[in-house]
Structure formats: C-alpha cells, structure tokens
XYZ file of C-alpha atoms in Angstrom:
295
model
C 23.096 -6.301 14.369
C 22.283 -3.398 16.660
C 18.575 -2.863 17.187
C 17.148 0.562 16.511
C 14.681 2.533 18.554
C 10.938 1.966 18.236
C 9.813 3.451 14.947
C 7.560 6.387 14.309
C 4.069 5.936 12.991
C 3.813 6.443 9.262
C 3.192 10.053 8.404
C 2.621 11.183 11.980
C 6.053 12.477 12.956
C 5.359 11.264 16.501
C 6.532 8.076 18.228
C 4.264 5.099 17.569
C 1.491 5.034 20.144
C 2.318 1.536 21.335
C 5.998 2.308 21.849
C 5.237 5.552 23.648
C 2.659 3.908 25.850
C 5.285 1.421 27.027
C 6.588 4.086 29.391
C 3.262 4.792 31.023
C 0.905 1.874 30.435
C -1.116 1.171 33.562
C -4.069 -1.109 34.218
C -7.333 0.678 33.667
C -10.788 -0.024 34.975
C -11.028 -3.382 33.262
C -7.731 -4.528 34.721
C -8.423 -3.090 38.150
C -11.700 -4.912 38.313
C -9.844 -8.205 37.929
C -7.832 -7.836 41.143
C -8.109 -10.741 43.627
C -10.898 -10.273 46.117
C -12.821 -7.943 43.802
C -14.875 -10.031 41.388
C -15.374 -8.172 38.112
C -18.863 -6.859 37.503
C -20.544 -8.769 34.713
C -20.250 -6.846 31.460
C -23.384 -6.486 29.393
C -23.308 -7.428 25.723
C -23.795 -3.790 24.745
C -20.882 -2.703 26.937
C -18.687 -5.409 25.407
C -19.576 -4.264 21.894
C -18.726 -0.665 22.770
C -15.424 -1.730 24.322
C -14.599 -3.918 21.317
C -15.242 -1.092 18.882
C -13.134 1.257 20.964
C -10.272 -1.256 20.923
C -10.553 -1.396 17.146
C -10.370 2.396 16.940
C -7.327 2.408 19.221
C -5.624 -0.276 17.140
C -6.277 1.780 14.001
C -4.285 4.629 15.563
C -1.501 2.352 16.759
C -1.150 0.463 13.474
C -2.247 2.802 10.659
C 0.040 0.790 8.404
C -1.418 -2.671 9.256
C -1.349 -4.940 6.213
C -1.120 -8.606 5.189
C 2.384 -9.766 6.083
C 2.795 -11.991 3.053
C 4.536 -10.648 -0.036
C 2.371 -10.930 -3.165
C 1.759 -9.176 -6.472
C -1.470 -10.841 -7.601
C -4.248 -13.126 -6.284
C -2.441 -16.317 -7.293
C 0.697 -15.377 -5.385
C -1.332 -14.480 -2.292
C -3.238 -17.760 -2.487
C -0.055 -19.808 -2.761
C 1.715 -17.847 -0.022
C -1.244 -18.286 2.330
C -1.302 -22.051 1.780
C 2.440 -22.165 2.470
C 2.036 -20.128 5.678
C 0.413 -23.009 7.563
C 2.608 -24.124 10.492
C 5.366 -21.633 9.699
C 6.069 -17.903 9.830
C 5.155 -15.366 7.189
C 8.829 -14.410 7.167
C 9.887 -17.899 6.083
C 7.217 -17.922 3.389
C 8.353 -14.516 2.098
C 11.931 -15.738 1.975
C 10.836 -18.802 -0.016
C 8.373 -17.448 -2.565
C 10.696 -15.327 -4.762
C 12.395 -18.457 -6.157
C 9.075 -20.308 -6.239
C 7.284 -17.690 -8.335
C 10.292 -17.270 -10.592
C 9.980 -20.963 -11.437
C 6.170 -21.162 -11.485
C 4.628 -17.718 -12.123
C 1.158 -18.914 -13.170
C -1.353 -21.624 -12.202
C -0.626 -23.366 -15.488
C 3.081 -23.498 -14.680
C 2.553 -24.778 -11.135
C -0.023 -27.360 -12.209
C 2.618 -28.871 -14.512
C 5.379 -28.879 -11.886
C 7.374 -31.995 -11.145
C 6.358 -32.719 -7.532
C 9.900 -33.397 -6.317
C 11.195 -30.143 -7.791
C 8.346 -28.124 -6.270
C 8.886 -29.838 -2.911
C 12.523 -28.825 -2.887
C 11.694 -25.171 -3.495
C 9.154 -25.009 -0.668
C 11.037 -27.272 1.755
C 11.949 -24.348 4.092
C 8.250 -23.828 4.921
C 7.826 -27.328 6.374
C 5.290 -30.045 5.505
C 6.549 -29.566 1.980
C 5.136 -32.781 0.487
C 1.571 -32.081 1.604
C 1.879 -28.426 0.601
C 3.265 -29.327 -2.838
C 0.321 -31.656 -3.391
C -2.101 -28.853 -2.470
C -0.344 -26.304 -4.689
C -0.347 -28.581 -7.720
C -3.974 -29.517 -7.067
C -5.264 -25.979 -6.587
C -3.317 -24.771 -9.613
C -4.817 -27.525 -11.778
C -8.296 -26.667 -10.527
C -7.797 -22.966 -11.289
C -6.563 -23.891 -14.766
C -9.318 -26.395 -15.518
C -12.324 -24.913 -13.706
C -11.759 -21.170 -13.536
C -10.066 -20.245 -16.797
C -6.648 -19.852 -15.193
C -7.827 -17.068 -12.865
C -8.155 -17.277 -9.082
C -11.903 -17.117 -8.335
C -13.205 -14.175 -6.351
C -15.987 -15.954 -4.451
C -15.645 -17.779 -1.157
C -17.818 -20.668 -2.363
C -15.414 -21.231 -5.273
C -12.186 -20.726 -3.348
C -12.985 -23.373 -0.746
C -13.369 -25.975 -3.507
C -9.632 -25.683 -4.238
C -7.359 -28.329 -2.678
C -5.740 -27.066 0.532
C -7.955 -23.959 0.735
C -10.217 -23.503 3.759
C -12.321 -20.614 4.928
C -9.415 -18.776 6.586
C -7.265 -18.870 3.445
C -10.235 -17.857 1.311
C -10.946 -14.824 3.511
C -7.284 -13.739 3.300
C -7.422 -13.854 -0.496
C -10.839 -12.222 -0.777
C -10.028 -9.391 1.609
C -6.593 -8.534 0.280
C -6.687 -9.438 -3.408
C -10.326 -8.724 -4.249
C -11.424 -6.157 -1.680
C -14.194 -8.404 -0.351
C -14.543 -7.898 3.432
C -13.713 -10.925 5.550
C -12.522 -11.888 9.022
C -9.421 -14.051 9.150
C -9.377 -16.201 12.272
C -5.798 -17.354 12.680
C -4.008 -18.310 15.913
C -3.299 -14.697 16.875
C -6.799 -13.440 16.117
C -8.475 -16.215 18.078
C -6.175 -15.751 21.070
C -6.726 -12.005 21.329
C -10.486 -11.921 20.863
C -10.813 -14.489 23.646
C -8.456 -12.500 25.903
C -10.560 -9.431 25.250
C -13.738 -11.417 26.053
C -15.313 -10.701 22.696
C -16.101 -14.408 22.422
C -15.562 -17.653 24.277
C -15.696 -19.767 21.136
C -12.760 -21.942 20.075
C -14.011 -23.099 16.678
C -12.737 -20.638 14.018
C -16.042 -20.455 12.142
C -17.967 -19.725 15.329
C -15.374 -17.107 16.301
C -15.753 -15.516 12.872
C -19.538 -15.413 13.164
C -19.539 -13.843 16.633
C -16.932 -11.208 15.799
C -18.677 -10.385 12.515
C -21.792 -9.531 14.518
C -19.870 -6.934 16.548
C -18.360 -4.896 13.718
C -19.607 -3.354 10.465
C -18.713 -5.448 7.448
C -16.557 -2.612 6.110
C -14.205 -3.087 9.103
C -13.711 -6.842 8.867
C -10.534 -7.019 6.783
C -8.649 -4.220 8.531
C -9.821 -5.420 11.943
C -8.195 -8.752 11.147
C -4.895 -7.085 10.245
C -4.888 -4.859 13.320
C -5.608 -7.692 15.733
C -2.956 -9.932 14.168
C -0.423 -7.086 14.201
C -1.085 -6.532 17.902
C -0.798 -10.238 18.644
C 2.532 -10.512 16.884
C 4.049 -7.381 18.354
C 2.672 -6.955 21.870
C 0.034 -9.464 22.968
C 2.153 -12.611 22.608
C 0.882 -16.101 23.350
C 3.235 -17.034 26.170
C 4.363 -13.708 27.544
C 2.237 -10.739 26.521
C 3.825 -7.334 27.057
C 1.011 -5.982 29.236
C 3.138 -3.169 30.661
C 3.820 -1.821 27.162
C 0.294 -2.209 25.837
C -1.551 1.014 24.976
C -4.951 -0.674 25.199
C -4.325 -2.095 28.690
C -7.139 0.060 30.170
C -9.580 -1.744 27.878
C -8.261 -5.267 28.456
C -9.981 -7.583 30.953
C -6.961 -9.910 30.825
C -4.377 -7.309 31.851
C -1.791 -8.953 34.077
C -1.529 -12.281 32.236
C 1.868 -11.116 31.023
C 4.709 -8.825 32.074
C 3.327 -5.669 33.686
C 6.609 -3.905 34.438
C 6.941 -1.273 31.667
C 10.720 -1.596 31.313
C 10.624 -5.386 31.096
C 7.572 -5.326 28.851
C 9.230 -2.987 26.345
C 11.936 -5.594 25.812
C 9.259 -8.024 24.645
C 8.061 -5.833 21.761
C 8.689 -7.294 18.323
C 9.188 -6.143 14.751
C 8.977 -2.385 14.155
C 7.736 -1.822 17.706
C 10.991 -3.246 19.016
C 13.288 -1.761 16.384
C 13.532 -5.074 14.494
C 12.987 -5.921 10.812
C 9.462 -6.807 9.752
C 8.294 -9.990 8.022
C 7.949 -8.752 4.445
C 10.867 -8.432 2.067
C 8.775 -5.939 0.090
C 6.567 -4.125 2.627
C 4.061 -1.418 1.633
C 5.473 2.121 1.242
C 3.885 3.330 4.482
C 5.409 0.581 6.625
C 7.677 2.398 9.112
C 9.985 -0.524 9.905
C 12.829 -2.220 8.076
C 12.231 -4.901 5.412
C 12.975 -8.503 6.276
C 16.246 -10.006 5.013
C 16.263 -12.393 2.079
C 16.780 -16.095 2.748
C 20.306 -16.662 3.940
C 21.018 -12.944 4.329
C 20.624 -12.824 8.099
C-alpha cells in the first residue's frame, strides 16, 4: 500500500507542526549545551518546570487530537482493553476486542465465560491464559462487589484482579473524567529523556510529574507524551531531526538528527500510515487501522 503524505492537523488547514518541523528542526539551546567539551549548565528546578510546561504546550499544538488509542464504548470495554494491552500493541488489542465484546458484552457475561473459549478469543494479544484469568476475575468482582458497574474510584479499581495503578488511571481519566497520569513505557522513557525526573519506579515517576503540572492537565499530558513517543521519540531510534520540540530537549542527538532520514522514521499519521484505532475519534486526521486479517 502506498503511504500518503503527513496529515494535516485537525481543523487547522495547515500541515501538522511535527511534520512541518521535520524540514527545519535544529538543536536549540538545550541541545547545543550538550555538545562535547561544553558541559551543560545545571538547570534549576524552576527552569525545568518552566521548560516542562512549555513542552506540554507545544505538544498540545502538535497533537490537538491526542486520545487514548484503545477502542472502547464504555468503562468496562476500556478496562478490559487496557488489561489486554499489556505486552502487546494497542492495534492488536483493537483488532481483537470486536469479537470479544460481541461474545461477552457485560461483566456478567465475561464472569461466566468458559476459560478455554475466552482464551481463544484473546490469543492474538499474547499471555492469553493469564489475561483470561484476570478478565474473568475482574468481571466476577465487578458483578459481585460493585453491582455490575465498573467502579469510578482508584482505591476500588486496584482491588480488581489484573488491575494496577496504571490501568486504573487510564480508566479513570478516559471513562470517568478523573484526572490521572498514566506511566507506561513511552511516558517513562520521554520524561526521563526530558530530565523531568530520574525515577524508574512508575509510582515515583507519577508523583514527580504530578508535582510539575496542574491536575487538570494530567490526563491530556499523558496522551500527548505517549503520542509523541509512539510517533517521533522512539525507544531505539528517536527522530530527533524531525522533532519540533528539539530546542527544548536536553537529549537531542540520541537519535537521527538528519532531517531527511528522521522524517522516514515518523509513524502513524505523522508518517502517512494508518493509526492504531479501528474507530478513531472524529477529529483524528489519520486513517483508521485495518481490521484483523485485513492488512
């Protein structure tokens, strides 16, 4: 399939900022300070906070359409999809859940599932036996302890089998509108690259980042950072030369700095490729993901 050109930002009528910046991204003061032989001046905590908040504002312009990349229609579907997303891609989860929710649309239905039949449906997501056990367990707990409704409090959510703090924050932020920071692999990698924290433990990362930003920003900050990590700031080969926030990044140069080569590393809508959701939000400017087996 022929790849299209980088998409336009939703509603703007102008090329997406990240794609446009790929032609002219250059290291800024933060990157320049990291050159060999010129030790970077220690950044004060206040300066770091200001830089972090500016990065968040920049990301809001780059990804005005940032959203959870799991397909869901209600809190139960989001909870199940998030549990399934462990050790796999959101795309594979989204390709798997239509058949799953057709068979088990409610907690009551999933709690009564035959384990082997549930395992077969979720097999494409990997670790299907452990995940099936968690899904049946959390569904039974929702049925027995919460009147068949997914609870809307973190303290209750983390009592469900297979549900930790990260999963609970995803559900609270996106199904209940309760602000939360979701520290997944991408989020942790980027906030350490940006020197917002040196912590490795997810709960400590969450606490330190929460202290930098207003609570009202927590959920969208999480989406923006994850979007950037999946599209530009990759784990093994970040596209530094195509990154519009390069002037604010103290780790500029860890990846490809040549703009032409860096542009080829862009993913999803930034690279003219389909996204991860089969049913993306209306303002998503890219193409939907294909159904399982469709490509």
